[in-house]
Short mmCIF file of C-alpha atoms and ligand atoms in Angstrom, two decimals:
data_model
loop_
_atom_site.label_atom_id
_atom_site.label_comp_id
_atom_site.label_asym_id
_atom_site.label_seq_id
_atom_site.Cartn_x
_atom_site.Cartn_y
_atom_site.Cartn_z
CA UNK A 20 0.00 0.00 0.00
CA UNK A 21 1.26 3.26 -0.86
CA UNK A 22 2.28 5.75 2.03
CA UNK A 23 -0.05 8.26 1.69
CA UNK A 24 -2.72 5.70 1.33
CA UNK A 25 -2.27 4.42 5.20
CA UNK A 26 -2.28 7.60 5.65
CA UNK A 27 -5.24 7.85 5.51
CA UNK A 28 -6.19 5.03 6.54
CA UNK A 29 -4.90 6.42 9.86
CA UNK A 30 -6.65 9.61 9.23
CA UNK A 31 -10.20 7.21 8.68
CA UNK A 32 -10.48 6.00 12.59
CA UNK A 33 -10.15 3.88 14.85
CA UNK A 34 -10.83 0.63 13.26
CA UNK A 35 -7.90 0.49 11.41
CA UNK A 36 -5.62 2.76 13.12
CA UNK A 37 -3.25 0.45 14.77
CA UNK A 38 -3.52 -3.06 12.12
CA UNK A 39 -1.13 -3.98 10.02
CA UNK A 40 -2.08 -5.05 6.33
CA UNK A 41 -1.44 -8.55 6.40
CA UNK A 42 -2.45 -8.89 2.89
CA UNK A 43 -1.05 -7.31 -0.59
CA UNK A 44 -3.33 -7.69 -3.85
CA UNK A 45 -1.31 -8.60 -7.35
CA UNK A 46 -2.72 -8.59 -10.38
CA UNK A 47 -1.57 -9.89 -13.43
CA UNK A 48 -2.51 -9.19 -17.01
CA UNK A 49 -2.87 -10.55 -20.71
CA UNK A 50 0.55 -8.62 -21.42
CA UNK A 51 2.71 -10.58 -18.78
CA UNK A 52 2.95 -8.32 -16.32
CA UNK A 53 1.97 -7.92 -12.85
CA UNK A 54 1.06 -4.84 -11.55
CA UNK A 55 3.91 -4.46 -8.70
CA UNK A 56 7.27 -4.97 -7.94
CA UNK A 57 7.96 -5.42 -4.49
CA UNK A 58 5.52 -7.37 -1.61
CA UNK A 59 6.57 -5.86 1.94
CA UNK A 60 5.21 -8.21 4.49
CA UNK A 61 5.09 -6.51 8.38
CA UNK A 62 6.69 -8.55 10.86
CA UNK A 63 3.40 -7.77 13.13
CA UNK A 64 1.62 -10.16 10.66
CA UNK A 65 1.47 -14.01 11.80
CA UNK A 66 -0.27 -15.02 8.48
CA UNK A 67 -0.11 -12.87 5.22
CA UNK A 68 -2.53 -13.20 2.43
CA UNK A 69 -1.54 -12.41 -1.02
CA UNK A 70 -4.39 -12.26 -3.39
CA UNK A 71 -4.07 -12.55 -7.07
CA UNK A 72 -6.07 -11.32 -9.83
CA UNK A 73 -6.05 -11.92 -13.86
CA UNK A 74 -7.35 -8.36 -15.41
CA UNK A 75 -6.89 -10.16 -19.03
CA UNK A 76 -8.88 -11.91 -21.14
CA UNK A 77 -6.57 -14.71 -22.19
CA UNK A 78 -7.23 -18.12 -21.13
CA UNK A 79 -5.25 -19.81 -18.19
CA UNK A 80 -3.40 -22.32 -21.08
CA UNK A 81 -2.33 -19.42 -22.92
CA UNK A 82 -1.74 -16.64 -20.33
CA UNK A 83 -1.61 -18.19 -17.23
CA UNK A 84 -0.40 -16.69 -13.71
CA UNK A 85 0.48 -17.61 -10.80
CA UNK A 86 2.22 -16.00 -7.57
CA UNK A 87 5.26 -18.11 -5.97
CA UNK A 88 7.23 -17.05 -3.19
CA UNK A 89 10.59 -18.66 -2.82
CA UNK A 90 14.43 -17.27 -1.85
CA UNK A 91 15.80 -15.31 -4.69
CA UNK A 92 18.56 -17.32 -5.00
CA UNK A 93 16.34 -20.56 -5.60
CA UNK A 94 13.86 -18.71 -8.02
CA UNK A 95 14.83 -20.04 -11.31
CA UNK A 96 15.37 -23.63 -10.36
CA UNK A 97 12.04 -23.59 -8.85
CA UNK A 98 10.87 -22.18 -12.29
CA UNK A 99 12.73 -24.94 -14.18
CA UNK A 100 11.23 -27.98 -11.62
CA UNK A 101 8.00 -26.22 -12.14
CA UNK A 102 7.81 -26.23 -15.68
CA UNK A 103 8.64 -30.20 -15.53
CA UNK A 104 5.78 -30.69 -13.12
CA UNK A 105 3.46 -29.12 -15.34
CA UNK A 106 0.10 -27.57 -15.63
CA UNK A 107 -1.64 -30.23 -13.63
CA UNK A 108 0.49 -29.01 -10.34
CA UNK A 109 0.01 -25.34 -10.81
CA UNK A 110 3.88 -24.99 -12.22
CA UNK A 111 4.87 -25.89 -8.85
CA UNK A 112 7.05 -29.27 -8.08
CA UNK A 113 4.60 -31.21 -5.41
CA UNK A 114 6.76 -30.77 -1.81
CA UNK A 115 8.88 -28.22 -2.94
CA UNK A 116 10.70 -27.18 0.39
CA UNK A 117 11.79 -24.05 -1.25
CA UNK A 118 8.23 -22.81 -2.05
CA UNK A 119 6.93 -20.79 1.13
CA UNK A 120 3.44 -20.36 -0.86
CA UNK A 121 1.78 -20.87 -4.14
CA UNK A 122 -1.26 -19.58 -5.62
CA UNK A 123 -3.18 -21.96 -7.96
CA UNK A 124 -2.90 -20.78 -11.59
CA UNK A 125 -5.24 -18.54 -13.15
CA UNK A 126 -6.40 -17.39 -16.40
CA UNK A 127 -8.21 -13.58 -17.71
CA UNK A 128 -10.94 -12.54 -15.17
CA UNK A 129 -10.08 -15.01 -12.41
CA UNK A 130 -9.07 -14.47 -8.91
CA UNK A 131 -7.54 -16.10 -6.54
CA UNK A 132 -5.29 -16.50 -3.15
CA UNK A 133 -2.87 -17.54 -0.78
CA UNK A 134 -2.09 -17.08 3.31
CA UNK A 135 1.15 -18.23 4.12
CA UNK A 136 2.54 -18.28 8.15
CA UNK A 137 4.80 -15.27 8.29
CA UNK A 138 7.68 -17.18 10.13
CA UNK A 139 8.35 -19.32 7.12
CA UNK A 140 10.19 -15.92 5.77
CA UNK A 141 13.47 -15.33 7.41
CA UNK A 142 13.63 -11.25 8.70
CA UNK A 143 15.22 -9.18 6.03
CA UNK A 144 15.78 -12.59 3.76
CA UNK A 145 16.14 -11.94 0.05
CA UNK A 146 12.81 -13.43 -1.16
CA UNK A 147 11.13 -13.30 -4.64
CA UNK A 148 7.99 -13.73 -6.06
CA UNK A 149 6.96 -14.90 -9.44
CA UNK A 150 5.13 -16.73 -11.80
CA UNK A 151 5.86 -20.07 -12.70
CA UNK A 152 4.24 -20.28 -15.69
CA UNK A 153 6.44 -21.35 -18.68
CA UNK A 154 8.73 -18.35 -19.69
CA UNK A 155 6.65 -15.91 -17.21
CA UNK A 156 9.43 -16.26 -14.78
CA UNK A 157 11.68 -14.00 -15.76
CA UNK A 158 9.67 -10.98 -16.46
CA UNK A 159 6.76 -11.60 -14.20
CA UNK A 160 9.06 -11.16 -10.65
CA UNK A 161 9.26 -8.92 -7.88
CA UNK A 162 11.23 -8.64 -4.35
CA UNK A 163 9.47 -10.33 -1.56
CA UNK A 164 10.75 -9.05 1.97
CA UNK A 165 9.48 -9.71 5.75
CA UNK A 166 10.25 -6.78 8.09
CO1 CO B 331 2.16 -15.72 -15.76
#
């Protein structure tokens, strides 16, 4: 969330004066892109939600997306292993210890989510998220960081 938009948030009352947003919304389009760069999640948070929306048309075969969260370092071999497991497992090897959370995959005009246990990130770790889908990786990425 931008700055000045918990500001006011603040400025709003009470009921969400003090809470921190444990959730971030992404959304991907028919263009490969998602709309963000960088997922900050507050160390306040014991579970964060990130929620995932398709604002394309395309079909989830053609232009699927997805949002995995995994150390930077590991990102493109989970890609790779992903790709192998195919569409039927979401892009996403099945018990892949380096995955902290995986949506499902989505196509145009779909939505969809994940809520992950904060203390599966590492403070200040250098964590990534992406989409898995077959040659998505590399342009659809961001920086994933716990506080
Ligand atoms: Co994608």
């Amino acid at each position: 969330m931008p700055k000045y938009l918990i500001a006011l948030a603040l400025l709003a009352g009470p009921a969400c004066a003090s809470a921190a947003d444990c959730s971030v919304d992404v959304d991907g389009n028919d263009a490969m892109q998602f709309d963000r760069k960088e997922i900050v999640v507050d160390a306040g948070c014991k579970d964060f939600t990130i929620r995932l929306t398709h604002s394309g048309k395309l079909a989830k075969n053609a232009m699927g997306h997805n949002v995995v969260v995994a150390r930077a370092a590991d990102l493109q071999a989970v890609a790779t292993d992903g790709m192998t497991a195919g569409a039927g497992n979401d892009y996403v090897k099945p018990g892949d210890e380096r995955v902290v959370a995986h949506t499902k995959v989505i196509g145009g005009g779909e939505s969809t989510a994940v809520t992950f246990a904060t203390a599966k990130l590492a403070a200040g770790g250098d964590y990534a998220f992406f989409c898995s889908f077959p040659g998505h990786w590399a342009v659809m990425k961001g920086t994933l960081r716990r506080t």
